[in-house]
Each structure stands twice: as structure tokens, then as C-alpha cells.
Amino acid sequence: MKKVLAIQQKIIPEMIELLKKRYEILKNIYYNQPVGRRSLSQELNLGERIIRTEVEFLKNQGLVEVNPIGMVLTKDGEKILDELKEIIYVLNDYKHLEEKVQKLLKIKRVIIVPGDSEKDKTVLKEMGRACANYVKEILHEGSIISLTGGTSVAQVVENFPRISTKDVLVLPARGGIGRDVEIQANTLTANLAKKISANYRLLHVPDNISSETLETIANEPEVKEILEILSKSDLLIFGIGRADEMSKRRGMSPQQINELISKGAVAEAFGYYFNKSGEAIFRTPSIGINFYDVKNIKNVVAIAGGKNKAEAIVATKVNNPNMVLVTDEAAANEIINILQIK
Amino acid sequence: MKKVLAIQQKIIPEMIELLKKRYEILKNIYYNQPVGRRSLSQELNLGERIIRTEVEFLKNQGLVEVNPIGMVLTKDGEKILDELKEIIYVLNDYKHLEEKVQKLLKIKRVIIVPGDSEKDKTVLKEMGRACANYVKEILHEGSIISLTGGTSVAQVVENFPRISTKDVLVLPARGGIGRDVEIQANTLTANLAKKISANYRLLHVPDNISSETLETIANEPEVKEILEILSKSDLLIFGIGRADEMSKRRGMSPQQINELISKGAVAEAFGYYFNKSGEAIFRTPSIGINFYDVKNIKNVVAIAGGKNKAEAIVATKVNNPNMVLVTDEAAANEIINILQIK
DNA sequence: AACATAGGGACAAATTAGGTCCCGTATTTA
DNA sequence: TAAATACGGGACCTAATTTGTCCCTATGTT
């Protein structure tokens, strides 16, 4: 397969471009269906007419169905889309890219999804799906999964296939982070547990409270119990954020934010802020998984994409050789840029 | 590979035409190099401008080199051409075609080359090369190869790779057939022998002589010896011709030709004329391999292409289940037409 | 009932592809 | 040695295709 594609790239490169274009269109229809011609053209930055021509073609090929309410992929279309992913993967030599990033970050594995999640929302969905598939593979009876909040992890949950598991427990990695209920760790925990028919426990802690209150809460028997189980979790899924964005989203005061940034914080993950060297220089006052425990967890899966997250990804050093990173093409290339210049 | 191509046919069907076009161009440059733009455009029945655009592209890809004396394939170009053959092969599902024809003709194997040798001279060359490769594979120490004359067999010899063999003997299957020295069995025998550094013997017999003289010659000790070795040959390569064409080329009298055709002769091979039912109804007065011996030869390789040869191919029944046919796409399709209607 | 959004029709504008002729040059031929 | 041939490349015009744009009617939503 690799050989055929290499030959084709040499002899009919236009067609390979066309292949990518149609793949993008199919993918976008799939993730937004039912969707109209005009919104598609906006999403893809392609002229309306172009979309129209391509859609007409895809319709003739029986890959999309055109209804008055919008366009939908047919069964065939979904199948082709799935098969195209593999082709695109090989075409862009992601395997090679993955290995490169994996070696630079000195982690267990990197999974790269085509595209740029900043520019194309479906890429984030693909990342979620890729991550979900990976997690599904390593899940086993008795697994204790912990996860953080955030839009990326939300996509993992969203795209997690409904499966039935045995004796699996899902926990939030931290208590009450973020304001948007949809992407809070607790919400995601519950949703994932439902999808895989697992048990779950939640951690309810108010935002931005004093350290004394925090300690009191942490010593509550019920909370304490969860924290104990949490430290035994064998699978952690977490998103990586930029320090500037996350501190704002957490509702920190401008002074605090300034202090944080001036101290060199560039990344945030599971409540810790990291500087460029990968040192944890600040901890959000909350309860949850302990930084020093993370490095002993058997499977640590980070998810983050987009060029602007690259610096944060590089900075987030959990010092766990078992870490797996799910990211996108744009971030991967930028990570290489950052680390190879040094 | 098959799967990738199947997906691509669904999602970028335009690719196939383009791929074939560029393949044809590369192939034609290769077989005619150094060649100019204009003669190429004539050869391929494509506009001069279109050749120009394509050649410019191929030049940019580093596949052809453009000199003042003409265009030449680069090393890369040759490599790509070779690899493209495989793709074209799978794309057109020749494997399937080959099996179909093989079953219809009830022979051992059919090897099909893309294209139509009537319209494109390079196709005949490809057939020759394909045949040569097959023969090369089955050659072994002590092989006795016999071959007929004709343009097709000439291409086999022409495209035979230079190899060194041990104890191989090459013989003409028949004496003195045809006028064109270049494609006489004797010439081809000598040429092939040189290419594979084998021994050879020749059969010199004048054309169209009386049967008495023929017998006298056949009893000459030297000739007799060759005929005896000939009957022991284990590899026969022969071309198949149309009865009408061959009888003319052999210089038969109009009366004889008329008689032959009215008796239903449609095919000629190694000096025998066959009717539609595959019965040998006439034998050219000459000496050489015996029809009834042919069916006992271990490897019988026939080569013939072009739509108008299909009928002759079907008619030429040597009743040897070991026969292998090397032909082109056009003939193969026509053979199926003829035999499936019945 | 009004509104938003869907696909499809239509057509001009823009771009691209293709046909044709010419020119300078290098090589072969007379 | 000179003419002839065949080469690639430049130029230009035309045909064909692609693309942008606007409008229309239908359908589902508020």
C-alpha cells in the first residue's frame, strides 16, 4: 500500500490532492450531518460552487445522500471514509511523524490525527475518536479510569464506542474544575461510565476555596475514600492546556495570572502549571490526583492538538515513560519545530 | 494494493484515466527513445500540446530527461514505469481476465499485456518482454528450445534479457519460413542463442519446394539429426497468424490461397493451417516440428495479440494442456466475445 | 404565518487546456 | 560544407471547463 501511494504521488500528484479534498469533504459531512452546502463551504474554506460540484460527484458515487434538510453520508460513504483514513494516514507518513515526536518527547507512543484542530473542528473529534479507540484497546476487567475535564477529553468521551465492560470504575481526576458543566471532569466521568456501563464516583468541590477548607473536605471520609481509589487508578486520561488560557478559564484573579505567567508557566494539566522546563511550579487549590502519583500510573494518556498547544505539550512533563500522546498534525509539526531547534 | 485501488476508483475515478495516459506516454518514450514530441503525439494519437503538457510534468517529476535530440526516460522514470505496470495490471483486473481466457481455451495459463498491439506497437514489445520473462523462468539446464519466425516471436527474442545458461540448445521449429530475414526462425534462433549464450543449430530449406525434394532434404543426415533433436525439444515458442495473411506472406499462389480459405482455414501456426474447429487442414511444405509432437512438448508458449488475431488464436488448438498463451488485452476481450457467444 | 436553511437552476466571469504556427538549435544527410 | 531534418520551447488564439454569484422553490422550525 505504501508503495502504491508513493508511486501515485510521483505520477499523479493532482489526484492525491483531490483524494485529500474529497476526504475532507466526506469527513466534514459526516461530523456535521445533516449539513447544508453553504455551511460546509464555510467550514472547509472552499467556494460554494466547488462544494456543490464535489457533492454532486459524491452523490453520484452513492457516498452521500442529499435531503431537503441537508447532506448525510450513506453507509457506503461511512465505509469509504473509514478506509480513506488509512490511506491519508500512510500518504502523510504519520507513522514516521509519530515516531519522531515520540522519540523527541521520550514517551511511549504518539498518535497523530491528520489536520489542525484549531482550524477544523472535526479534527478534534477525530482526536477524540482515536484516543477512545486506544483506550478501548487497553481497557480490561477491573480497570480504574480517571479523567480530567476539558474540551479534548470531552471529545474522547463523546466518541467512545458503547461497549460493555466488567468491573470498571471511572473517576474524575480532580474535583470541580471549570465552570462549563458540559466539560467538567464530573460530567465526563458520568458520561463515560454510562457509555461503557461502568461504575463511577464523583468529586464535588467548590472552585477557588481556601486551603484550610480544602483540607477539611479532603479529610471527609467519603472524599478520602475516593482519593485513595484515585491514587490506585491505572489509566489516566487528561487534556493539556495553555497556562494563560487555563488560568483565565479557572477564574483566577488578574494578579494571580500575572504572577503565574511571569514565573514562566506555559502549560496546565490536571491542576498543575508547568514552566518551559517541565517543572510543576504551581498547583490549583483543589483536590484530586497527585502529581507524583501520575508517574506511577500504568497508562497515562494525554490529549491535545493545535499548533498553539505545542509549547504546552512539550512543557508538560509527567516523567512517566508510559505516557501516550494523542495529538494532531499541526501540533506534531510544531513540537518537532520547538524541540529540533534546541 | 487491490483494496487501495478499489477505494480510489470509488473516490477518484478520474485518476485511472490520467494514470493510464501517463503510463502510455512513459511507455512510449521508453520504447522509442530518444523521441521527439511530435512523433510521440502521432504514436499516441494525442494532440501535440497535450503531450507537451504531460512531458513538462514528467520532466518536473524527474521521470524524463529532455535533450535536444529527444526525450529519454531517467532511471527513476524506468523504475516508475515498471511499477506502474503492476498497478495497471491490478487496475484492469487482468488476473481475472487471464483466468477467464485460460478456462475458455482450456490451456495452462494466459498472460495478458495491457493495450492493443494493432494500434500501439509498444504493446507487442511488452508482449515479447512478458513472454521472455516467462520463458526465462522455466528455462533450466539442458533445455532444448525451439522457436518459429514471425514478428511476435521476434519481439520475444528482442526483449530477452541477457543471461548465461548452461547446456541450452536453441533450434528453429521449422526451416526457412518467411522472406524477411529479420524475422525468420533461423535468424531468431541464432539471436536468442547469443543472448542466452546457448548453442544453436539451423535448418536451411528453400521456400515452396516440391514434396519429393523436401523428402530428400529431410533425409540428409545433418538435417535428420536436427529434426530428431527437434522432436525432443521441451520448450516451443511460436507465433499464431491469420490464415489469409500468412498464406500471402508465404508467397502462395492466389489459387492455393483461395482453396485454403474456402476450406475454412483461419489460423496458421508452425506451418499448419487450422479451421475454426481447430482441425489442422493443411501443412506448409517444409520440414520441422511435427504437429503431433507438439502436444507432447512440456512447455508450449504461443504469442499473438491484436483483436484480429483472436479468431486465429481460438482456432489454433494444439491439444496440449501445457500450452501458455501470451496475448494482449484487445485479443483477450475478443476471445471472450467469440467463445462466450457460442 | 413567518423565517431560516435546504438544494438546484442559470449564467457570466475567470481560468485552464488544447490547437497551431513559428523560431533557434543541434544533428544528420547529401 | 550546406541543406535538411527533428528537436524543444515560445507565443497566441480558441474552446472548454471551472468557479462565483444570485435567485428560486421547497421544507422544516419557531
mmCIF file of C-alpha atoms in Angstrom, chain B:
data_model
loop_
_atom_site.group_PDB
_atom_site.id
_atom_site.type_symbol
_atom_site.label_atom_id
_atom_site.label_comp_id
_atom_site.label_asym_id
_atom_site.label_seq_id
_atom_site.Cartn_x
_atom_site.Cartn_y
_atom_site.Cartn_z
ATOM 1 C CA MET B 1 -2.904 -2.866 -3.089
ATOM 2 C CA LYS B 2 -6.063 -4.120 -4.683
ATOM 3 C CA LYS B 3 -8.076 -2.627 -1.865
ATOM 4 C CA VAL B 4 -6.419 0.775 -2.117
ATOM 5 C CA LEU B 5 -7.071 0.885 -5.823
ATOM 6 C CA ALA B 6 -10.664 -0.158 -5.327
ATOM 7 C CA ILE B 7 -11.227 2.690 -2.889
ATOM 8 C CA GLN B 8 -9.537 5.117 -5.204
ATOM 9 C CA GLN B 9 -11.692 4.023 -8.090
ATOM 10 C CA LYS B 10 -14.666 4.953 -5.997
ATOM 11 C CA ILE B 11 -13.408 8.251 -4.708
ATOM 12 C CA ILE B 12 -11.173 9.482 -7.531
ATOM 13 C CA PRO B 13 -12.157 7.595 -10.690
ATOM 14 C CA GLU B 14 -10.570 10.319 -12.820
ATOM 15 C CA MET B 15 -7.286 9.011 -11.565
ATOM 16 C CA ILE B 16 -7.430 5.910 -13.695
ATOM 17 C CA GLU B 17 -7.586 7.747 -16.982
ATOM 18 C CA LEU B 18 -4.771 10.038 -16.006
ATOM 19 C CA LEU B 19 -2.691 7.203 -14.712
ATOM 20 C CA LYS B 20 -3.158 5.252 -17.902
ATOM 21 C CA LYS B 21 -2.395 8.267 -20.022
ATOM 22 C CA ARG B 22 0.865 8.937 -18.250
ATOM 23 C CA TYR B 23 1.710 5.289 -18.285
ATOM 24 C CA GLU B 24 1.210 5.190 -22.028
ATOM 25 C CA ILE B 25 3.386 8.208 -22.504
ATOM 26 C CA LEU B 26 6.156 6.872 -20.322
ATOM 27 C CA LYS B 27 5.977 3.529 -22.038
ATOM 28 C CA ASN B 28 6.141 5.076 -25.477
ATOM 29 C CA ILE B 29 9.043 7.281 -24.604
ATOM 30 C CA TYR B 30 10.825 4.282 -23.208
ATOM 31 C CA TYR B 31 10.384 2.162 -26.288
ATOM 32 C CA ASN B 32 11.164 4.897 -28.774
ATOM 33 C CA GLN B 33 13.783 6.913 -27.006
ATOM 34 C CA PRO B 34 15.193 9.250 -27.840
ATOM 35 C CA VAL B 35 11.939 10.519 -29.268
ATOM 36 C CA GLY B 36 10.506 13.904 -30.127
ATOM 37 C CA ARG B 37 7.304 15.482 -29.020
ATOM 38 C CA ARG B 38 5.685 15.314 -32.454
ATOM 39 C CA SER B 39 6.388 11.724 -33.254
ATOM 40 C CA LEU B 40 5.155 10.814 -29.800
ATOM 41 C CA SER B 41 1.918 12.649 -30.363
ATOM 42 C CA GLN B 42 1.418 10.744 -33.587
ATOM 43 C CA GLU B 43 2.209 7.439 -31.975
ATOM 44 C CA LEU B 44 -0.248 8.019 -29.165
ATOM 45 C CA ASN B 45 -2.964 9.778 -31.122
ATOM 46 C CA LEU B 46 -2.822 12.663 -28.747
ATOM 47 C CA GLY B 47 -2.527 16.338 -29.553
ATOM 48 C CA GLU B 48 0.954 17.761 -29.675
ATOM 49 C CA ARG B 49 0.107 20.243 -26.979
ATOM 50 C CA ILE B 50 -1.210 17.637 -24.646
ATOM 51 C CA ILE B 51 1.990 15.651 -24.991
ATOM 52 C CA ARG B 52 3.859 18.789 -24.257
ATOM 53 C CA THR B 53 1.976 19.486 -21.064
ATOM 54 C CA GLU B 54 2.412 15.947 -19.888
ATOM 55 C CA VAL B 55 6.056 15.797 -20.803
ATOM 56 C CA GLU B 56 6.655 19.040 -18.975
ATOM 57 C CA PHE B 57 5.069 17.486 -15.956
ATOM 58 C CA LEU B 58 7.075 14.294 -16.257
ATOM 59 C CA LYS B 59 10.195 16.368 -16.642
ATOM 60 C CA ASN B 60 9.429 18.225 -13.433
ATOM 61 C CA GLN B 61 8.923 14.937 -11.683
ATOM 62 C CA GLY B 62 12.319 13.860 -12.877
ATOM 63 C CA LEU B 63 10.994 10.943 -14.855
ATOM 64 C CA VAL B 64 12.038 12.038 -18.315
ATOM 65 C CA GLU B 65 15.051 13.909 -19.491
ATOM 66 C CA VAL B 66 14.671 16.353 -22.338
ATOM 67 C CA ASN B 67 17.623 16.675 -24.665
ATOM 68 C CA PRO B 68 17.917 18.454 -27.984
ATOM 69 C CA ILE B 69 17.931 15.067 -29.665
ATOM 70 C CA GLY B 70 14.753 13.911 -27.962
ATOM 71 C CA MET B 71 13.242 12.696 -24.731
ATOM 72 C CA VAL B 72 14.643 9.880 -22.682
ATOM 73 C CA LEU B 73 13.449 8.168 -19.528
ATOM 74 C CA THR B 74 15.601 8.711 -16.481
ATOM 75 C CA LYS B 75 16.444 5.850 -14.147
ATOM 76 C CA ASP B 76 13.588 6.988 -11.972
ATOM 77 C CA GLY B 77 11.330 7.005 -14.970
ATOM 78 C CA GLU B 78 12.181 3.444 -15.827
ATOM 79 C CA LYS B 79 11.575 2.380 -12.282
ATOM 80 C CA ILE B 80 8.230 4.118 -12.133
ATOM 81 C CA LEU B 81 7.251 2.665 -15.487
ATOM 82 C CA ASP B 82 7.950 -0.777 -14.213
ATOM 83 C CA GLU B 83 5.982 -0.211 -11.062
ATOM 84 C CA LEU B 84 3.129 1.342 -12.974
ATOM 85 C CA LYS B 85 2.757 -1.846 -14.962
ATOM 86 C CA GLU B 86 1.752 -3.661 -11.828
ATOM 87 C CA ILE B 87 -0.777 -1.009 -10.953
ATOM 88 C CA ILE B 88 -2.307 -1.020 -14.401
ATOM 89 C CA TYR B 89 -2.397 -4.764 -14.193
ATOM 90 C CA VAL B 90 -4.390 -4.785 -10.991
ATOM 91 C CA LEU B 91 -6.496 -1.823 -12.045
ATOM 92 C CA ASN B 92 -7.759 -3.626 -15.085
ATOM 93 C CA ASP B 93 -8.156 -6.827 -13.192
ATOM 94 C CA TYR B 94 -6.064 -8.713 -15.717
ATOM 95 C CA LYS B 95 -5.704 -11.572 -13.309
ATOM 96 C CA HIS B 96 -9.394 -12.135 -13.628
ATOM 97 C CA LEU B 97 -9.291 -11.732 -17.396
ATOM 98 C CA GLU B 98 -6.406 -14.136 -17.643
ATOM 99 C CA GLU B 99 -8.211 -16.800 -15.703
ATOM 100 C CA LYS B 100 -11.314 -16.381 -17.789
ATOM 101 C CA VAL B 101 -9.478 -16.787 -21.072
ATOM 102 C CA GLN B 102 -7.422 -19.629 -19.687
ATOM 103 C CA LYS B 103 -10.562 -21.520 -18.764
ATOM 104 C CA LEU B 104 -12.257 -20.818 -22.067
ATOM 105 C CA LEU B 105 -9.264 -22.018 -24.051
ATOM 106 C CA LYS B 106 -8.639 -24.885 -21.662
ATOM 107 C CA ILE B 107 -4.917 -24.270 -21.516
ATOM 108 C CA LYS B 108 -2.407 -23.956 -18.728
ATOM 109 C CA ARG B 109 -2.049 -20.254 -18.442
ATOM 110 C CA VAL B 110 -2.725 -16.958 -20.165
ATOM 111 C CA ILE B 111 -0.554 -13.892 -19.774
ATOM 112 C CA ILE B 112 -2.212 -10.654 -20.795
ATOM 113 C CA VAL B 113 -0.489 -7.385 -21.520
ATOM 114 C CA PRO B 114 -2.437 -4.088 -21.412
ATOM 115 C CA GLY B 115 -3.404 -2.460 -24.684
ATOM 116 C CA ASP B 116 -3.860 -3.369 -28.304
ATOM 117 C CA SER B 117 -0.857 -4.407 -30.333
ATOM 118 C CA GLU B 118 -2.616 -3.439 -33.548
ATOM 119 C CA LYS B 119 -2.876 0.160 -32.520
ATOM 120 C CA ASP B 120 0.183 0.517 -30.381
ATOM 121 C CA LYS B 121 3.440 -1.034 -31.369
ATOM 122 C CA THR B 122 4.833 -0.892 -27.888
ATOM 123 C CA VAL B 123 2.221 -3.381 -26.790
ATOM 124 C CA LEU B 124 3.824 -6.018 -28.982
ATOM 125 C CA LYS B 125 7.113 -5.229 -27.342
ATOM 126 C CA GLU B 126 5.529 -5.636 -23.959
ATOM 127 C CA MET B 127 4.146 -8.978 -25.022
ATOM 128 C CA GLY B 128 7.586 -10.004 -26.120
ATOM 129 C CA ARG B 129 9.035 -8.952 -22.836
ATOM 130 C CA ALA B 130 6.335 -10.686 -20.823
ATOM 131 C CA CYS B 131 6.830 -13.839 -22.848
ATOM 132 C CA ALA B 132 10.569 -13.645 -22.465
ATOM 133 C CA ASN B 133 10.255 -13.301 -18.724
ATOM 134 C CA TYR B 134 8.017 -16.319 -18.539
ATOM 135 C CA VAL B 135 10.345 -18.384 -20.683
ATOM 136 C CA LYS B 136 13.288 -17.272 -18.621
ATOM 137 C CA GLU B 137 11.576 -18.601 -15.534
ATOM 138 C CA ILE B 138 11.006 -22.067 -16.914
ATOM 139 C CA LEU B 139 14.402 -22.386 -18.565
ATOM 140 C CA HIS B 140 16.728 -24.879 -16.977
ATOM 141 C CA GLU B 141 19.954 -26.669 -17.604
ATOM 142 C CA GLY B 142 19.719 -28.850 -20.671
ATOM 143 C CA SER B 143 16.637 -27.144 -22.131
ATOM 144 C CA ILE B 144 16.037 -27.574 -25.834
ATOM 145 C CA ILE B 145 14.179 -24.521 -27.112
ATOM 146 C CA SER B 146 12.547 -24.430 -30.497
ATOM 147 C CA LEU B 147 11.001 -21.351 -31.990
ATOM 148 C CA THR B 148 9.218 -20.197 -35.101
ATOM 149 C CA GLY B 149 9.604 -16.975 -37.044
ATOM 150 C CA GLY B 150 7.263 -14.034 -37.077
ATOM 151 C CA THR B 151 7.167 -10.550 -35.660
ATOM 152 C CA SER B 152 5.800 -11.635 -32.321
ATOM 153 C CA VAL B 153 8.463 -14.206 -31.649
ATOM 154 C CA ALA B 154 10.995 -11.681 -32.880
ATOM 155 C CA GLN B 155 9.940 -9.414 -30.046
ATOM 156 C CA VAL B 156 10.404 -12.227 -27.569
ATOM 157 C CA VAL B 157 13.978 -12.585 -28.716
ATOM 158 C CA GLU B 158 14.476 -8.847 -28.857
ATOM 159 C CA ASN B 159 13.355 -8.395 -25.293
ATOM 160 C CA PHE B 160 15.002 -11.440 -23.862
ATOM 161 C CA PRO B 161 17.292 -10.452 -21.024
ATOM 162 C CA ARG B 162 20.924 -11.372 -21.450
ATOM 163 C CA ILE B 163 21.561 -14.255 -19.146
ATOM 164 C CA SER B 164 24.041 -17.053 -19.039
ATOM 165 C CA THR B 165 22.687 -20.554 -19.299
ATOM 166 C CA LYS B 166 24.243 -23.952 -19.175
ATOM 167 C CA ASP B 167 23.866 -26.589 -21.809
ATOM 168 C CA VAL B 168 20.878 -24.995 -23.544
ATOM 169 C CA LEU B 169 20.195 -25.619 -27.220
ATOM 170 C CA VAL B 170 18.105 -23.357 -29.453
ATOM 171 C CA LEU B 171 16.560 -24.646 -32.688
ATOM 172 C CA PRO B 172 14.248 -23.270 -35.339
ATOM 173 C CA ALA B 173 10.928 -25.080 -35.160
ATOM 174 C CA ARG B 174 10.691 -25.070 -38.910
ATOM 175 C CA GLY B 175 13.022 -24.490 -41.809
ATOM 176 C CA GLY B 176 13.048 -21.376 -43.908
ATOM 177 C CA ILE B 177 9.708 -19.788 -43.316
ATOM 178 C CA GLY B 178 9.131 -16.237 -44.467
ATOM 179 C CA ARG B 179 11.165 -13.911 -46.586
ATOM 180 C CA ASP B 180 12.028 -11.183 -44.198
ATOM 181 C CA VAL B 181 15.390 -12.301 -42.890
ATOM 182 C CA GLU B 182 14.928 -10.346 -39.706
ATOM 183 C CA ILE B 183 12.066 -12.452 -38.517
ATOM 184 C CA GLN B 184 12.982 -15.831 -39.904
ATOM 185 C CA ALA B 185 13.123 -18.692 -37.474
ATOM 186 C CA ASN B 186 16.767 -19.218 -38.254
ATOM 187 C CA THR B 187 17.710 -15.637 -37.522
ATOM 188 C CA LEU B 188 15.733 -15.578 -34.316
ATOM 189 C CA THR B 189 17.266 -18.860 -33.245
ATOM 190 C CA ALA B 190 20.749 -17.505 -33.665
ATOM 191 C CA ASN B 191 19.906 -14.241 -31.922
ATOM 192 C CA LEU B 192 18.279 -15.872 -28.954
ATOM 193 C CA ALA B 193 21.137 -18.325 -28.595
ATOM 194 C CA LYS B 194 23.573 -15.437 -28.496
ATOM 195 C CA LYS B 195 21.577 -13.608 -25.870
ATOM 196 C CA ILE B 196 21.466 -16.521 -23.510
ATOM 197 C CA SER B 197 24.884 -17.836 -24.511
ATOM 198 C CA ALA B 198 23.448 -21.136 -25.683
ATOM 199 C CA ASN B 199 24.275 -23.436 -28.566
ATOM 200 C CA TYR B 200 22.152 -23.450 -31.685
ATOM 201 C CA ARG B 201 21.588 -25.350 -34.921
ATOM 202 C CA LEU B 202 19.834 -24.070 -38.042
ATOM 203 C CA LEU B 203 17.550 -25.546 -40.655
ATOM 204 C CA HIS B 204 18.104 -24.198 -44.123
ATOM 205 C CA VAL B 205 15.353 -25.122 -46.532
ATOM 206 C CA PRO B 206 14.213 -23.147 -49.567
ATOM 207 C CA ASP B 207 10.637 -21.945 -49.694
ATOM 208 C CA ASN B 208 7.890 -23.693 -51.598
ATOM 209 C CA ILE B 209 9.665 -26.697 -52.953
ATOM 210 C CA SER B 210 8.225 -29.966 -54.191
ATOM 211 C CA SER B 211 7.457 -32.679 -51.724
ATOM 212 C CA GLU B 212 9.985 -35.021 -53.292
ATOM 213 C CA THR B 213 12.845 -32.574 -52.858
ATOM 214 C CA LEU B 214 11.622 -31.964 -49.349
ATOM 215 C CA GLU B 215 11.845 -35.605 -48.516
ATOM 216 C CA THR B 216 15.334 -35.811 -49.948
ATOM 217 C CA ILE B 217 16.442 -32.934 -47.821
ATOM 218 C CA ALA B 218 14.772 -34.329 -44.751
ATOM 219 C CA ASN B 219 16.775 -37.474 -45.150
ATOM 220 C CA GLU B 220 20.098 -35.712 -45.286
ATOM 221 C CA PRO B 221 21.963 -36.948 -42.212
ATOM 222 C CA GLU B 222 22.630 -33.494 -40.878
ATOM 223 C CA VAL B 223 19.041 -32.364 -41.288
ATOM 224 C CA LYS B 224 17.723 -35.619 -39.989
ATOM 225 C CA GLU B 225 19.738 -35.221 -36.839
ATOM 226 C CA ILE B 226 18.319 -31.789 -36.184
ATOM 227 C CA LEU B 227 14.797 -32.982 -36.796
ATOM 228 C CA GLU B 228 15.351 -35.704 -34.268
ATOM 229 C CA ILE B 229 16.610 -33.309 -31.634
ATOM 230 C CA LEU B 230 13.702 -31.048 -32.505
ATOM 231 C CA SER B 231 11.203 -33.736 -31.636
ATOM 232 C CA LYS B 232 12.769 -33.919 -28.212
ATOM 233 C CA SER B 233 12.583 -30.190 -27.559
ATOM 234 C CA ASP B 234 10.950 -29.337 -24.273
ATOM 235 C CA LEU B 235 10.102 -25.726 -24.972
ATOM 236 C CA LEU B 236 8.371 -24.419 -28.052
ATOM 237 C CA ILE B 237 7.733 -20.749 -28.673
ATOM 238 C CA PHE B 238 5.535 -19.985 -31.641
ATOM 239 C CA GLY B 239 3.503 -17.181 -33.096
ATOM 240 C CA ILE B 240 -0.041 -17.512 -34.322
ATOM 241 C CA GLY B 241 -1.073 -15.907 -37.585
ATOM 242 C CA ARG B 242 -4.217 -15.417 -39.605
ATOM 243 C CA ALA B 243 -4.517 -17.884 -42.488
ATOM 244 C CA ASP B 244 -5.166 -15.146 -45.046
ATOM 245 C CA GLU B 245 -2.221 -13.036 -44.029
ATOM 246 C CA MET B 246 0.197 -15.881 -43.604
ATOM 247 C CA SER B 247 -0.601 -17.562 -46.868
ATOM 248 C CA LYS B 248 0.104 -14.291 -48.661
ATOM 249 C CA ARG B 249 3.266 -13.667 -46.785
ATOM 250 C CA ARG B 250 4.477 -17.151 -47.565
ATOM 251 C CA GLY B 251 4.101 -16.341 -51.234
ATOM 252 C CA MET B 252 1.479 -18.961 -52.007
ATOM 253 C CA SER B 253 -0.288 -18.664 -55.352
ATOM 254 C CA PRO B 254 -3.711 -16.996 -55.442
ATOM 255 C CA GLN B 255 -5.312 -20.314 -56.352
ATOM 256 C CA GLN B 256 -3.762 -22.031 -53.388
ATOM 257 C CA ILE B 257 -4.802 -19.223 -51.101
ATOM 258 C CA ASN B 258 -8.355 -19.358 -52.385
ATOM 259 C CA GLU B 259 -8.532 -23.084 -51.879
ATOM 260 C CA LEU B 260 -7.147 -22.767 -48.378
ATOM 261 C CA ILE B 261 -9.608 -20.087 -47.353
ATOM 262 C CA SER B 262 -12.570 -21.822 -48.920
ATOM 263 C CA LYS B 263 -11.690 -24.901 -46.926
ATOM 264 C CA GLY B 264 -12.151 -22.751 -43.875
ATOM 265 C CA ALA B 265 -8.581 -22.078 -42.826
ATOM 266 C CA VAL B 266 -8.436 -19.184 -40.384
ATOM 267 C CA ALA B 267 -5.240 -19.735 -38.469
ATOM 268 C CA GLU B 268 -1.635 -20.626 -39.049
ATOM 269 C CA ALA B 269 0.964 -21.794 -36.590
ATOM 270 C CA PHE B 270 4.302 -23.570 -37.046
ATOM 271 C CA GLY B 271 3.422 -24.320 -40.662
ATOM 272 C CA TYR B 272 -0.042 -25.776 -40.104
ATOM 273 C CA TYR B 273 -3.334 -24.199 -41.122
ATOM 274 C CA PHE B 274 -6.337 -24.610 -38.873
ATOM 275 C CA ASN B 275 -10.042 -24.193 -39.488
ATOM 276 C CA LYS B 276 -12.461 -22.715 -36.973
ATOM 277 C CA SER B 277 -12.898 -26.053 -35.278
ATOM 278 C CA GLY B 278 -9.187 -26.277 -34.613
ATOM 279 C CA GLU B 279 -8.505 -29.016 -37.128
ATOM 280 C CA ALA B 280 -5.189 -28.904 -38.953
ATOM 281 C CA ILE B 281 -6.307 -28.960 -42.569
ATOM 282 C CA PHE B 282 -3.118 -28.132 -44.414
ATOM 283 C CA ARG B 283 0.569 -28.266 -43.901
ATOM 284 C CA THR B 284 3.085 -25.939 -45.489
ATOM 285 C CA PRO B 285 5.517 -27.982 -47.497
ATOM 286 C CA SER B 286 8.584 -27.604 -45.391
ATOM 287 C CA ILE B 287 10.352 -29.513 -42.688
ATOM 288 C CA GLY B 288 10.316 -29.001 -38.996
ATOM 289 C CA ILE B 289 8.463 -29.824 -35.869
ATOM 290 C CA ASN B 290 5.628 -32.297 -36.244
ATOM 291 C CA PHE B 291 2.121 -31.303 -35.265
ATOM 292 C CA TYR B 292 1.547 -34.489 -33.354
ATOM 293 C CA ASP B 293 4.739 -33.986 -31.425
ATOM 294 C CA VAL B 294 3.701 -30.570 -30.258
ATOM 295 C CA LYS B 295 1.164 -31.952 -27.881
ATOM 296 C CA ASN B 296 3.845 -33.850 -26.005
ATOM 297 C CA ILE B 297 6.166 -30.938 -25.510
ATOM 298 C CA LYS B 298 6.427 -29.987 -21.901
ATOM 299 C CA ASN B 299 6.159 -26.249 -22.415
ATOM 300 C CA VAL B 300 4.386 -24.748 -25.359
ATOM 301 C CA VAL B 301 4.255 -20.974 -25.461
ATOM 302 C CA ALA B 302 2.126 -19.217 -28.043
ATOM 303 C CA ILE B 303 2.326 -15.493 -28.623
ATOM 304 C CA ALA B 304 -0.165 -13.417 -30.559
ATOM 305 C CA GLY B 305 -2.040 -10.190 -29.996
ATOM 306 C CA GLY B 306 -4.476 -7.774 -31.548
ATOM 307 C CA LYS B 307 -8.203 -8.083 -31.963
ATOM 308 C CA ASN B 308 -7.928 -9.515 -35.469
ATOM 309 C CA LYS B 309 -5.800 -12.381 -34.222
ATOM 310 C CA ALA B 310 -8.421 -13.543 -31.753
ATOM 311 C CA GLU B 311 -10.162 -15.880 -34.157
ATOM 312 C CA ALA B 312 -6.839 -17.428 -35.124
ATOM 313 C CA ILE B 313 -5.866 -17.881 -31.504
ATOM 314 C CA VAL B 314 -9.127 -19.650 -30.763
ATOM 315 C CA ALA B 315 -8.730 -21.867 -33.834
ATOM 316 C CA THR B 316 -5.175 -22.924 -33.074
ATOM 317 C CA LYS B 317 -5.724 -25.999 -30.997
ATOM 318 C CA VAL B 318 -2.551 -27.865 -30.279
ATOM 319 C CA ASN B 319 -4.379 -30.031 -27.790
ATOM 320 C CA ASN B 320 -1.614 -29.566 -25.343
ATOM 321 C CA PRO B 321 -2.858 -28.771 -21.848
ATOM 322 C CA ASN B 322 0.532 -27.331 -21.068
ATOM 323 C CA MET B 323 0.131 -24.524 -23.540
ATOM 324 C CA VAL B 324 0.660 -20.993 -22.330
ATOM 325 C CA LEU B 325 -0.650 -18.042 -24.300
ATOM 326 C CA VAL B 326 0.860 -14.591 -24.221
ATOM 327 C CA THR B 327 -1.534 -12.063 -25.686
ATOM 328 C CA ASP B 328 -2.841 -8.542 -25.289
ATOM 329 C CA GLU B 329 -5.928 -7.035 -23.791
ATOM 330 C CA ALA B 330 -7.661 -6.496 -27.130
ATOM 331 C CA ALA B 331 -7.254 -10.093 -28.224
ATOM 332 C CA ALA B 332 -8.261 -11.386 -24.809
ATOM 333 C CA ASN B 333 -11.512 -9.478 -24.857
ATOM 334 C CA GLU B 334 -12.270 -10.640 -28.367
ATOM 335 C CA ILE B 335 -11.525 -14.258 -27.470
ATOM 336 C CA ILE B 336 -14.068 -13.989 -24.697
ATOM 337 C CA ASN B 337 -16.529 -12.483 -27.147
ATOM 338 C CA ILE B 338 -16.085 -15.327 -29.592
ATOM 339 C CA LEU B 339 -16.211 -18.138 -27.096
ATOM 340 C CA GLN B 340 -18.941 -16.836 -24.873
ATOM 341 C CA ILE B 341 -21.420 -16.276 -27.633
ATOM 342 C CA LYS B 342 -21.205 -19.869 -28.616
#
